[in-house]
Short mmCIF file of C-alpha atoms and ligand atoms in Angstrom, two decimals:
data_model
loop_
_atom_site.label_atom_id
_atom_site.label_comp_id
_atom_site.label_asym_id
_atom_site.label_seq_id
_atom_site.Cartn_x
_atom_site.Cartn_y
_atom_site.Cartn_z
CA UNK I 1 1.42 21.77 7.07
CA UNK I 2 1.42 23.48 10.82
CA UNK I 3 -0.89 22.33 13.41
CA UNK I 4 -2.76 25.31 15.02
CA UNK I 5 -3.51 26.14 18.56
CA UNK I 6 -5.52 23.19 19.93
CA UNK I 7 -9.45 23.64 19.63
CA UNK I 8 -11.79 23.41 22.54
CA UNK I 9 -15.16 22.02 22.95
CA UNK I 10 -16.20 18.60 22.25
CA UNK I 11 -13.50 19.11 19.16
CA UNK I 12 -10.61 16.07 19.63
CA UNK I 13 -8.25 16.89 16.10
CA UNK I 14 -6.26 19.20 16.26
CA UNK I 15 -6.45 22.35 13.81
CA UNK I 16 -4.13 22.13 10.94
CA UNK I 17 -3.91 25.03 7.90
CA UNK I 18 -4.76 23.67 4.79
CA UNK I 19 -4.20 26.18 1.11
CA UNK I 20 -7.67 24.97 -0.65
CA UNK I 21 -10.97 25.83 1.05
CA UNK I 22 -11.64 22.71 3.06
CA UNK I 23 -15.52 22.60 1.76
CA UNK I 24 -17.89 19.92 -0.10
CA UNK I 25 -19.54 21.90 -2.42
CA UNK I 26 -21.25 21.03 -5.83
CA UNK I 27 -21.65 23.68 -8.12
CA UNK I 28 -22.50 22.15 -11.49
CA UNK I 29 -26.31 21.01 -11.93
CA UNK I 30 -25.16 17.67 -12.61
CA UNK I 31 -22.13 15.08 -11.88
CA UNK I 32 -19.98 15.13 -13.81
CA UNK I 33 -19.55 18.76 -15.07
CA UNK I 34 -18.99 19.22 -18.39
CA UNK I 35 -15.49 19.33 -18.10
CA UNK I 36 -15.41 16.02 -16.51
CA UNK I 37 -17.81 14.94 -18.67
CA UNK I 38 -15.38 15.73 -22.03
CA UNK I 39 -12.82 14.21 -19.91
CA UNK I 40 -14.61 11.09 -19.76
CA UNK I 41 -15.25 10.54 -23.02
CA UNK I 42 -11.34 11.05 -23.97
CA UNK I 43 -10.97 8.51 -21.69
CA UNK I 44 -13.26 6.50 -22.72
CA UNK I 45 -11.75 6.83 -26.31
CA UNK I 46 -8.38 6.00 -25.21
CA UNK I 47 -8.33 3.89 -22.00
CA UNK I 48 -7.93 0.33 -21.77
CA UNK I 49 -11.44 -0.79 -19.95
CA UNK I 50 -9.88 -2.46 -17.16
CA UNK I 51 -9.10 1.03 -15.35
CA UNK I 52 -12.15 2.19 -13.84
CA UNK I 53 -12.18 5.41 -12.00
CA UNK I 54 -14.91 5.82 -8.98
CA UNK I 55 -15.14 9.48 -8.75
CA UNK I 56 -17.00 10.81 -12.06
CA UNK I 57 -14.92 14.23 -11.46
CA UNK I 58 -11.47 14.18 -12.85
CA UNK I 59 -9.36 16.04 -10.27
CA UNK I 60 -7.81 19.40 -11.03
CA UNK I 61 -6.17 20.59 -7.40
CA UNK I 62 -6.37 18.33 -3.62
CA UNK I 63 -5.38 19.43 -0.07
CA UNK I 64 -6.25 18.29 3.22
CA UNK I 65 -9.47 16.30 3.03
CA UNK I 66 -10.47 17.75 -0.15
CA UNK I 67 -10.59 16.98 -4.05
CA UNK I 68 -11.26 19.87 -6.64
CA UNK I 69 -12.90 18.87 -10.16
CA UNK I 70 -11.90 20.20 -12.90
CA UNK I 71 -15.18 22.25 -12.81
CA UNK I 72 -14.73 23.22 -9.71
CA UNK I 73 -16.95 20.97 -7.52
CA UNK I 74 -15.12 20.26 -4.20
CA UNK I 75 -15.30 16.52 -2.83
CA UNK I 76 -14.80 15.38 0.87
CA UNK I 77 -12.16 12.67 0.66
CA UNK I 78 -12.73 9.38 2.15
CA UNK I 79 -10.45 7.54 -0.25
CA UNK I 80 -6.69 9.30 0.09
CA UNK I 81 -5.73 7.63 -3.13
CA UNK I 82 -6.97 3.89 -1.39
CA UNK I 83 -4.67 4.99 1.54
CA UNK I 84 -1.97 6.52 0.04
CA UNK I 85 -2.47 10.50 0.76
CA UNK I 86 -2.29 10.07 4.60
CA UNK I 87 -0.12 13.26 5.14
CA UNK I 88 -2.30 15.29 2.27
CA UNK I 89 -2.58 15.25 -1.34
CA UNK I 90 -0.24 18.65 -1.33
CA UNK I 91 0.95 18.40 1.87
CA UNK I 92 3.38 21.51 2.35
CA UNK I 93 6.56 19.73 3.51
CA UNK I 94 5.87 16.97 0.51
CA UNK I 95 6.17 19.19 -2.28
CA UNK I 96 9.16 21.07 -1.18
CA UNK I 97 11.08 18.35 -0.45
CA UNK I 98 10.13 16.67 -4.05
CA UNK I 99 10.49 20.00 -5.45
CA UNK I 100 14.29 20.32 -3.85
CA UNK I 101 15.28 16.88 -4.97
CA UNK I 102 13.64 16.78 -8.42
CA UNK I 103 15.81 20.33 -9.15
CA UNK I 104 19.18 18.33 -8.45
CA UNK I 105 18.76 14.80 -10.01
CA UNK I 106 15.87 12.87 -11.56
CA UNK I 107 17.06 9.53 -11.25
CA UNK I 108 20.54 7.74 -10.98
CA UNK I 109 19.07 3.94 -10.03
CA UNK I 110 20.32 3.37 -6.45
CA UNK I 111 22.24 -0.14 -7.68
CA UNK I 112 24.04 2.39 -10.48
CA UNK I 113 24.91 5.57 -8.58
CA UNK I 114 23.96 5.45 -4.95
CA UNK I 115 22.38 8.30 -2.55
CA UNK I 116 21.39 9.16 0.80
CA UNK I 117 18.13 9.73 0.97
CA UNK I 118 17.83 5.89 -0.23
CA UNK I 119 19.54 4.83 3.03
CA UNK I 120 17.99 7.59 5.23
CA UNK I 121 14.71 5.84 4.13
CA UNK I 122 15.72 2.32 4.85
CA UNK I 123 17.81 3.57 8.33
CA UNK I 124 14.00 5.46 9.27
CA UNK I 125 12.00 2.17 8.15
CA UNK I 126 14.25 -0.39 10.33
CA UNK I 127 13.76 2.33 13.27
CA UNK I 128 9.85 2.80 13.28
CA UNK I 129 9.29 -0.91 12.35
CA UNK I 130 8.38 -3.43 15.48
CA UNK I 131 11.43 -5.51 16.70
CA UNK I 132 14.70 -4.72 18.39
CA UNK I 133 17.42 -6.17 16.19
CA UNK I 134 19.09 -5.61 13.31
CA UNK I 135 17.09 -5.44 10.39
CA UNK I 136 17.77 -3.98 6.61
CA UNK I 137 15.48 -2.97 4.27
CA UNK I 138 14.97 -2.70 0.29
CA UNK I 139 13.02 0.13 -1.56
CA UNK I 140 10.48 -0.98 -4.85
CA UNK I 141 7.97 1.01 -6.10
CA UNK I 142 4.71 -1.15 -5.87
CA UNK I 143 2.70 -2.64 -3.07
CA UNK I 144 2.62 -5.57 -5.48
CA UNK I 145 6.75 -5.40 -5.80
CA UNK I 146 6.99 -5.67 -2.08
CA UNK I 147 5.20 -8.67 -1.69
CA UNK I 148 6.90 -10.33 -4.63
CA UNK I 149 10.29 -9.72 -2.93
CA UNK I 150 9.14 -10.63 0.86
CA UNK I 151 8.47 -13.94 -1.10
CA UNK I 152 11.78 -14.47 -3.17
CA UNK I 153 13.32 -13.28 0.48
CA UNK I 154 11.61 -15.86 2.72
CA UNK I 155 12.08 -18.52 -0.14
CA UNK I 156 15.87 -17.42 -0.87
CA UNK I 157 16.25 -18.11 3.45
CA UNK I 158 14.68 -20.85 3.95
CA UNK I 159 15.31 -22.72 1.42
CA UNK I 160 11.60 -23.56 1.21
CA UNK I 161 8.78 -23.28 -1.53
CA UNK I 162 5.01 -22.85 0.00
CA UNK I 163 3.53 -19.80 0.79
CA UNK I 164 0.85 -19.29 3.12
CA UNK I 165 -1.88 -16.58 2.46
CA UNK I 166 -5.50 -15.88 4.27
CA UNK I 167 -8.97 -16.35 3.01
CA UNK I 168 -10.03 -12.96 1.33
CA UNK I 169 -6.79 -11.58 1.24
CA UNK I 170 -5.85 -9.12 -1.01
CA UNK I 171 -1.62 -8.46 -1.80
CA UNK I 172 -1.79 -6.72 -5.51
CA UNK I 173 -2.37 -7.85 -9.62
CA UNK I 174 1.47 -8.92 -10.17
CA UNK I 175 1.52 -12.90 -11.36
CA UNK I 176 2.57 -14.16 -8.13
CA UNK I 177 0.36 -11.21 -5.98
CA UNK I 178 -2.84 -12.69 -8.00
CA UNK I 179 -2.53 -16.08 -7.19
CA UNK I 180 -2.06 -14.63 -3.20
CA UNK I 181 -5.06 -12.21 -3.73
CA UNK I 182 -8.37 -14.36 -3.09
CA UNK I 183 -10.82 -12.39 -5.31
CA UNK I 184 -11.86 -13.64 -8.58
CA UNK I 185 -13.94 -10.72 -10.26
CA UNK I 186 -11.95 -8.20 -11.13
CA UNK I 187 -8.49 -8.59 -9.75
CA UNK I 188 -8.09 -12.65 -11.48
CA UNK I 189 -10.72 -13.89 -13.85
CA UNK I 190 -9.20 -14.84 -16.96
CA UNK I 191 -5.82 -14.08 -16.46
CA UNK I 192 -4.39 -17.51 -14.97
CA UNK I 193 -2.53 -19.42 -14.78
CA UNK I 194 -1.58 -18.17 -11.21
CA UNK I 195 1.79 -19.03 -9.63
CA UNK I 196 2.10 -22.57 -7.93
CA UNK I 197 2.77 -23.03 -3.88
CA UNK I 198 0.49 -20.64 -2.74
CA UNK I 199 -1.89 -21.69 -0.35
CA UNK I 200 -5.31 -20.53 1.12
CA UNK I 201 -5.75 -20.76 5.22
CA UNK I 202 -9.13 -19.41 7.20
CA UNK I 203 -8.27 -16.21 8.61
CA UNK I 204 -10.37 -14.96 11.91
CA UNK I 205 -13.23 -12.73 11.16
CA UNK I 206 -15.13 -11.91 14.28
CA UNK I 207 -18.05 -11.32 12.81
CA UNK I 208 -18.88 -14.32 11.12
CA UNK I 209 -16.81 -17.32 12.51
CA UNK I 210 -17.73 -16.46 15.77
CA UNK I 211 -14.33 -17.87 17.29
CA UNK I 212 -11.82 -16.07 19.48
CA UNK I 213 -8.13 -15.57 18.10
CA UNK I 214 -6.36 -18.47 19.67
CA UNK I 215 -9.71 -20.83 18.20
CA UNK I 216 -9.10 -19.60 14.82
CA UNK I 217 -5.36 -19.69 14.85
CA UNK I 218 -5.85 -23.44 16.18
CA UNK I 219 -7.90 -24.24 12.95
CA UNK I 220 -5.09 -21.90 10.53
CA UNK I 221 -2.90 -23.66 12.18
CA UNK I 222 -4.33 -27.38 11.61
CA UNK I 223 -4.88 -26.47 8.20
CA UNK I 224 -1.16 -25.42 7.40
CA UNK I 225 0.64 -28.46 9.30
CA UNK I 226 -1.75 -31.35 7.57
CA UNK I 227 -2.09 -29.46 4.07
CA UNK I 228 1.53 -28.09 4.12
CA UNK I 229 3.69 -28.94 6.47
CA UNK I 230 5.38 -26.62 7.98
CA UNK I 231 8.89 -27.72 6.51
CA UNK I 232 7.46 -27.09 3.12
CA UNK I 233 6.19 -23.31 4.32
CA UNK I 234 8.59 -20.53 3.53
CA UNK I 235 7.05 -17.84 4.94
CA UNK I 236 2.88 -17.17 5.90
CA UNK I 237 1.83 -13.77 4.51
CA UNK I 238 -1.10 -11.90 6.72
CA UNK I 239 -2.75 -8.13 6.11
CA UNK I 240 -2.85 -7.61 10.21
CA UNK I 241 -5.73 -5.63 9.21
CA UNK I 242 -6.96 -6.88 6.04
CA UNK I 243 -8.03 -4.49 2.99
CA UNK I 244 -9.37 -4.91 -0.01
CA UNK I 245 -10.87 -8.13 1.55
CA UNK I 246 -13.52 -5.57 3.77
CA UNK I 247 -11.41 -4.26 6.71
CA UNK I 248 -11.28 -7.31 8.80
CA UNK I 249 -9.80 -7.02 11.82
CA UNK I 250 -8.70 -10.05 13.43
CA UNK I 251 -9.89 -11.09 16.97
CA UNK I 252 -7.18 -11.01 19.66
CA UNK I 253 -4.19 -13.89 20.01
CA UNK I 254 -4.82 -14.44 16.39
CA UNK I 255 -1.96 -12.68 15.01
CA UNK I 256 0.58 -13.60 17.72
CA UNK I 257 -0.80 -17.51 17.89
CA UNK I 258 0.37 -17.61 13.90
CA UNK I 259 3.38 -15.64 14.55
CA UNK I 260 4.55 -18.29 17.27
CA UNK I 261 3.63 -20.65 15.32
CA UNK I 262 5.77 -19.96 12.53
CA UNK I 263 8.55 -18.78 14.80
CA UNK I 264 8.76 -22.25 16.56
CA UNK I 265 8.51 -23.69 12.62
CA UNK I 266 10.99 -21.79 11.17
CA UNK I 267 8.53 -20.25 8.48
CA UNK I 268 8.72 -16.77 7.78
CA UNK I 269 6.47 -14.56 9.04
CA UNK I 270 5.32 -11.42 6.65
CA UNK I 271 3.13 -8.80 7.68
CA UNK I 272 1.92 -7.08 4.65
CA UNK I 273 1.28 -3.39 5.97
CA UNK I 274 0.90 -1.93 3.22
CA UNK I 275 -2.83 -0.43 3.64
CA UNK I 276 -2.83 -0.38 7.36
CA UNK I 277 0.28 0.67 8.10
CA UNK I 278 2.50 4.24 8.36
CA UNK I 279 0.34 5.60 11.02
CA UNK I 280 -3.17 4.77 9.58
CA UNK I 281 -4.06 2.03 12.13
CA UNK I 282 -3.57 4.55 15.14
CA UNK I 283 0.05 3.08 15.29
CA UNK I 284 2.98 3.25 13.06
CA UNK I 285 1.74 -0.24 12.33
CA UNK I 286 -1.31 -2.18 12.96
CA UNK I 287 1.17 -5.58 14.03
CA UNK I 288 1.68 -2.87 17.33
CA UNK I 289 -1.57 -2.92 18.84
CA UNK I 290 -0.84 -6.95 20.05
CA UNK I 291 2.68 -6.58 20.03
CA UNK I 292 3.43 -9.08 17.33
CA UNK I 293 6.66 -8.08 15.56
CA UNK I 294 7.17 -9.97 12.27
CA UNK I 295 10.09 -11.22 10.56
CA UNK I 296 9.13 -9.30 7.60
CA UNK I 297 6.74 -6.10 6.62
CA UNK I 298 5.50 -5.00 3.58
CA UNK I 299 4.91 -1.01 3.40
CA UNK I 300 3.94 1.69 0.41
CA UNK I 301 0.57 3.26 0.05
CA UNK I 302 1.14 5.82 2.89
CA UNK I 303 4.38 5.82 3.01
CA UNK I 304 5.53 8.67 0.42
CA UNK I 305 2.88 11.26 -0.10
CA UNK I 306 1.39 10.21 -3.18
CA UNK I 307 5.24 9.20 -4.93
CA UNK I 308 5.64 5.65 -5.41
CA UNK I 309 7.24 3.60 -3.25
CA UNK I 310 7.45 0.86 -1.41
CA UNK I 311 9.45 -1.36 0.78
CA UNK I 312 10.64 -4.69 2.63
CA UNK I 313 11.92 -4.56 6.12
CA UNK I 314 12.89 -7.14 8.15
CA UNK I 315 15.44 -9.14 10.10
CA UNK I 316 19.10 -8.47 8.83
CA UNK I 317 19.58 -12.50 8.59
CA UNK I 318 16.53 -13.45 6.57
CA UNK I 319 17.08 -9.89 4.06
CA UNK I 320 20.57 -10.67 3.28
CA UNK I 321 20.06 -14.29 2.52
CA UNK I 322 20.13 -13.53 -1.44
CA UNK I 323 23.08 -12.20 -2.62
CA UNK I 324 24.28 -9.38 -4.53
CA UNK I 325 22.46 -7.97 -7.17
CA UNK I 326 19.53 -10.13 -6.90
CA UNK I 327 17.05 -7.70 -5.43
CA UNK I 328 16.25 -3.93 -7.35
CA UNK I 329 14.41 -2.35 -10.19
CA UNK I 330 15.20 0.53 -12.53
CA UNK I 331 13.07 2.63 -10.59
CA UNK I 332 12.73 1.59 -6.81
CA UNK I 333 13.82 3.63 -4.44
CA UNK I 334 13.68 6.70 -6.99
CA UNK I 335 15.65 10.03 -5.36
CA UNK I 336 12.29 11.68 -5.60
CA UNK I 337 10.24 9.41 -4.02
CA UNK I 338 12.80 9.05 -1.16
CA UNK I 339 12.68 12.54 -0.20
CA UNK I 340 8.96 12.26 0.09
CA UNK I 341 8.84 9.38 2.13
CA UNK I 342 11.40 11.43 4.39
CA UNK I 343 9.15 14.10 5.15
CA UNK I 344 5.90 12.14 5.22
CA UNK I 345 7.35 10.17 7.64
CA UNK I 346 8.45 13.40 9.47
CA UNK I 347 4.51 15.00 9.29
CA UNK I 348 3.72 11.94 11.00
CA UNK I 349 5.56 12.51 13.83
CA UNK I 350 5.11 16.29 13.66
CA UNK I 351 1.29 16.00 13.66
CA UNK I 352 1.26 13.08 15.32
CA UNK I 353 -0.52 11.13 12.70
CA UNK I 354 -1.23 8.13 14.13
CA UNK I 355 -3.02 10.04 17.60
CA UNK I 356 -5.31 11.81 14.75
CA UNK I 357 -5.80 8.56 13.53
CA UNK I 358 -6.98 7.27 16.74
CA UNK I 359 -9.28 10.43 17.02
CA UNK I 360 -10.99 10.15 13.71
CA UNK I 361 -11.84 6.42 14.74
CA UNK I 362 -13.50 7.65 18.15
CA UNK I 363 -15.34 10.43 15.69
CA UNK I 364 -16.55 7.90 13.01
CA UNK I 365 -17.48 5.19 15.91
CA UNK I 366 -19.78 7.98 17.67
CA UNK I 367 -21.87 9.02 14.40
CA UNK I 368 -21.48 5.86 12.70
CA UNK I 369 -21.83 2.95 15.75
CA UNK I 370 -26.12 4.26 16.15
CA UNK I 371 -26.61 2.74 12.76
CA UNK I 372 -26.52 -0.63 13.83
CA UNK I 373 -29.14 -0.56 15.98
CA UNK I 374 -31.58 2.37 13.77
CA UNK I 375 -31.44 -0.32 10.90
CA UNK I 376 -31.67 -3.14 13.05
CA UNK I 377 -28.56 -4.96 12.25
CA UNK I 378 -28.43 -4.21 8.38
CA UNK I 379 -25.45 -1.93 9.09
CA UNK I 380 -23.61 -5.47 10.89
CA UNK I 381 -21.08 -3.34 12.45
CA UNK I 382 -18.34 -0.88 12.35
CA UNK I 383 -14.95 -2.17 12.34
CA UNK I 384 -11.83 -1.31 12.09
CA UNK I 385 -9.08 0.33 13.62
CA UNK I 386 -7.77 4.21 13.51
CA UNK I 387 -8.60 5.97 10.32
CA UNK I 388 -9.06 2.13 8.83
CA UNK I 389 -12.60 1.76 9.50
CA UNK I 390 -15.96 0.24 7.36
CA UNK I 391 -19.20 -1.01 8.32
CA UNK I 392 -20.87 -4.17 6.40
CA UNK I 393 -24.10 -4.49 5.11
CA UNK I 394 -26.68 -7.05 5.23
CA UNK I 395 -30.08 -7.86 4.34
CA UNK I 396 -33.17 -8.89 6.40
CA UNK I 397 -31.93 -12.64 6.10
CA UNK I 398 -28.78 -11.39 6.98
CA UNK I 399 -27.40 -11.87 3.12
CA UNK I 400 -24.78 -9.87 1.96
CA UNK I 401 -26.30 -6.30 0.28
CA UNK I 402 -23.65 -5.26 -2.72
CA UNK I 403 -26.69 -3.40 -4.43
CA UNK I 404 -27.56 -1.00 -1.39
CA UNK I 405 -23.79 -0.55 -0.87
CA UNK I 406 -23.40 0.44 -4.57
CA UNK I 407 -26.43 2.56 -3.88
CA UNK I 408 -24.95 4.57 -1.00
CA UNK I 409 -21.52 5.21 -2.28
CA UNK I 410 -23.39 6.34 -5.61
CA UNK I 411 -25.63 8.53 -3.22
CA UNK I 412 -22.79 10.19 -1.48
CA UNK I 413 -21.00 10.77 -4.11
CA UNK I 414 -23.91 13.01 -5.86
CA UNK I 415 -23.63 15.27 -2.83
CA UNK I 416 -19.82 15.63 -2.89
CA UNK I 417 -18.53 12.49 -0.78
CA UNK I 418 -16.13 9.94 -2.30
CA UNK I 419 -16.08 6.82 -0.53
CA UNK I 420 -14.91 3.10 -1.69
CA UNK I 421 -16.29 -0.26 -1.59
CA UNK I 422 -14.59 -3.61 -0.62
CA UNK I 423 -14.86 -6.79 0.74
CA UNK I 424 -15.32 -10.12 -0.77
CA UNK I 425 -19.21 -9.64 -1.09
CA UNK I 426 -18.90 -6.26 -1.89
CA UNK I 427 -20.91 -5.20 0.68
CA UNK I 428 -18.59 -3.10 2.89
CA UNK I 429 -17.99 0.69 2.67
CA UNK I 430 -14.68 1.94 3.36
CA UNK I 431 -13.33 4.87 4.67
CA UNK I 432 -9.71 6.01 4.75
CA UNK I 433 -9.92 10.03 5.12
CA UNK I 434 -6.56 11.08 4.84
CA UNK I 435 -5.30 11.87 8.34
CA UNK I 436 -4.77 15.22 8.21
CA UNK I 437 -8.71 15.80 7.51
CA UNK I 438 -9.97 18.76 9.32
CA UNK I 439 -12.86 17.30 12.32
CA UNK I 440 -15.52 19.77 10.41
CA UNK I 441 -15.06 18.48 7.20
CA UNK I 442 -14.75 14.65 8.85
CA UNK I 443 -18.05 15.27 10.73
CA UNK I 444 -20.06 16.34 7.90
CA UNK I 445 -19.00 13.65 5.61
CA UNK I 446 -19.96 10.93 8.34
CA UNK I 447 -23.29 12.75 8.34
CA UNK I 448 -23.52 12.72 4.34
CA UNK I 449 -22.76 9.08 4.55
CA UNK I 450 -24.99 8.36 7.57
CA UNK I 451 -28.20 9.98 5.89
CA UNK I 452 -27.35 7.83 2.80
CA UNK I 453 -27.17 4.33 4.51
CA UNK I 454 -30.89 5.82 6.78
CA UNK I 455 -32.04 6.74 3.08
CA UNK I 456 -31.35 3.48 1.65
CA UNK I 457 -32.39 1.32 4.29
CA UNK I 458 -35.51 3.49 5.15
CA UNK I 459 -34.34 3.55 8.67
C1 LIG R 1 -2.52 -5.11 1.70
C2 LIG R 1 -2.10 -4.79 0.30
N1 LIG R 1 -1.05 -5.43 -0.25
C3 LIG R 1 -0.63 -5.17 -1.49
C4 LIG R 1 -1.27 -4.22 -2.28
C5 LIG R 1 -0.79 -3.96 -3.67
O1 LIG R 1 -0.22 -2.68 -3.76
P1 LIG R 1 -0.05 -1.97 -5.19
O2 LIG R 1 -1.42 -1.67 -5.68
O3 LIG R 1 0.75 -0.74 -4.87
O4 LIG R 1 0.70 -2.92 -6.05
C6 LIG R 1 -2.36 -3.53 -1.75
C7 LIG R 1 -3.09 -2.55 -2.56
O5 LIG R 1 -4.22 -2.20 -2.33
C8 LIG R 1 -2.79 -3.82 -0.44
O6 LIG R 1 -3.83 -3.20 0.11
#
């Protein structure tokens, strides 16, 4: 993917060339198509209930901001995979470097036969990641496998058994990542019994706790030293940005009051990255925009192009405490997801990914923001940071509204817009465009979207 001469106007992303027409466009009278349609039915026939697909279309070709149906209607993107196809679904450098790898070896196992691309990914990750000493990384596959291991690593080091997680947080559907998400229905009912030592502290949500950082670290804090104890803790585990849980971002001196905290404790402190980070925050990491540098971050999602992957990085002391052979996986770190975390990570320098990212949150904030006041407060507010960003909704009494949310997602999808839901309530909407959406396209599915929260809330 090239970036093209830079537009004029009141245009702020920068051109990019894109091989599928970067369009919304519906073509079949009804969603889904027939194709999809058939499509659905196999699957209905023949997968497990659990997996529940949003879009109705099943996807056939994607590029840029765009997904293709299998009969041929063309969706705006506001999902990237939940966060995953920041650089593009196809983008350009992507494929060829998959294509050059996959044509010279499938798969080895990096603790079998060894290659470079595994260490050029873990020299890149301890470069871009906040702190200046030495740090070493591991590869995985999962978001979920990344967390597990930031936890065996912080227990192996300190010698300690607690972990510390935040109200609504959400770290993946693995035994131990279930009893650290906080979300019942879907990700946990009925499949306890959860892992022991994991523990539940308030995070700081703006919105509703009304308390500045350093107040809600204070009451974290409390909660951690007369529950826990800190020489029980091995490590606290925070979403600097939290997902799943509805795109809460933390007020300021939150993040750095905990990470002092568990500095001057000796309890590990893990920033799980994994949706905000690589560039989608408007910073290779969403830790960066108060300078807090953890002991520990959690990345995947973003961080290959669509191949899975994901890693730990972290201070060289604290990764090497467990010993040989005691960290791996048949598959992390494959040779083919490697080279495509190489050259995502090289798009997003090249096209400056996390800049766009920073200009598609100024876009969303200008079309989005007037909401709050047309509805009178029923869209709360718009939060979030870069290309991270989701506005709540409430009723008159200021309840949570799941059914209107459900509503407008359903709404924009019928004209060719895929957004997601979240939050504990379910009563956010979520957008994560990938970053390399074109403004046009960005712009008219902000207007799509804002026409569906005016229609829904007869603003
Ligand atoms: C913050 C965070 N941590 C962990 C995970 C789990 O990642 P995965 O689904 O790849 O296991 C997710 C997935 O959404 C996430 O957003």
């Amino acid at each position: 993917m090239t970036a093209m001469t830079a537009s004029t106007g009141s245009t702020v992303l920068t051109e990019l060339t894109y091989r599928l027409p970067q369009e919304r466009k519906i073509v079949t009278d009804q969603l889904p198509g027939p194709a999809s349609a058939a499509l659905a039915a196999r699957t209905a026939a023949s997968v497990a209930r659990g997996i529940a697909p949003a879009l109705s279309g099943y996807v056939v070709d994607a590029d840029g901001g765009v997904l293709v149906d299998a009969d041929g209607n063309s969706f705006i993107d506001f999902a990237s995979g939940i966060a995953v196809t920041s650089v593009g679904a196809s983008n350009p450098a992507v494929v060829a470097a998959v294509q050059d790898a996959v044509a010279h070896f499938t798969h080895t196992n990096f603790t079998t036969s060894p290659y470079e691309s595994y260490t050029a990914v873990a020299e890149k990750l301890n470069e871009i990641t906040p702190g200046d000493f030495d740090k070493r990384t591991v590869l995985l596959n999962s978001g979920s496998e990344a967390v597990e291991n930031a936890v065996k690593i912080a227990r192996s080091f300190t010698g300690r058994n607690a972990v510390v997680v935040m109200d609504r947080a959400y770290h993946g559907r693995t035994n131990l990542t279930m009893a650290m998400t906080a979300k019942n229905v879907p990700y946990k009912d009925g499949f306890g019994p959860f892992a022991p030592e994991v523990y539940r502290a308030p995070m700081s949500f703006p919105l509703h706790d009304g308390l500045t950082g350093p107040e809600a670290a204070e009451k974290t804090i409390w909660q951690m030293e007369k529950e826990i104890g800190a020489s029980n803790l091995a490590c606290v585990v925070i979403e600097p940005i939290q997902g799943e849980g509805g795109f809460v971002v933390p007020a300021e001196g939150f993040l750095p009051a905990i990470a002092e905290w568990c500095r001057a404790n000796g309890v590990v402190f893990i920033a799980d990255e994994i949706q905000a980070g690589m560039c989608r925050s408007g910073d290779w990491f969403a830790v960066n925009h108060e300078g807090v540098v953890p002991d520990l971050m959690t990345t995947a999602k973003g961080i290959a192009g669509g191949m899975p992957l994901s890693a730990v990085t972290g201070r060289a002391e604290i990764m090497d405490a467990s010993g040989p052979g005691s960290l791996g996986g048949t598959y992390a770190g494959s040779p083919i997801a490697c080279a495509a975390a190489l050259a995502s990570m090289g798009q997003m320098e090249e096209l400056d990914l996390a800049g766009r990212a920073r200009e598609i949150e100024a876009v969303v904030r200008e079309i989005l923001e007037p909401l709050v006041a047309e509805t009178d407060g029923k869209v709360a507010e718009v939060r979030g940071r870069g290309a991270m960003m989701a506005f709540e909704i409430v009723d008159a009494e200021g309840r949570p509204d799941a059914a209107t949310v459900k509503a407008i997602a359903g709404a924009c999808q019928a004209k060719g817009l895929l957004t997601l839901t979240c939050g504990l309530d379910g009563n956010v909407i979520r957008l994560l465009p990938p970053l390399v959406i074109s403004e046009t396209l960005l712009r008219e599915g902000l207007n799509v979207l804002a026409d569906a929260v005016r229609a829904a809330l007869e603003a």
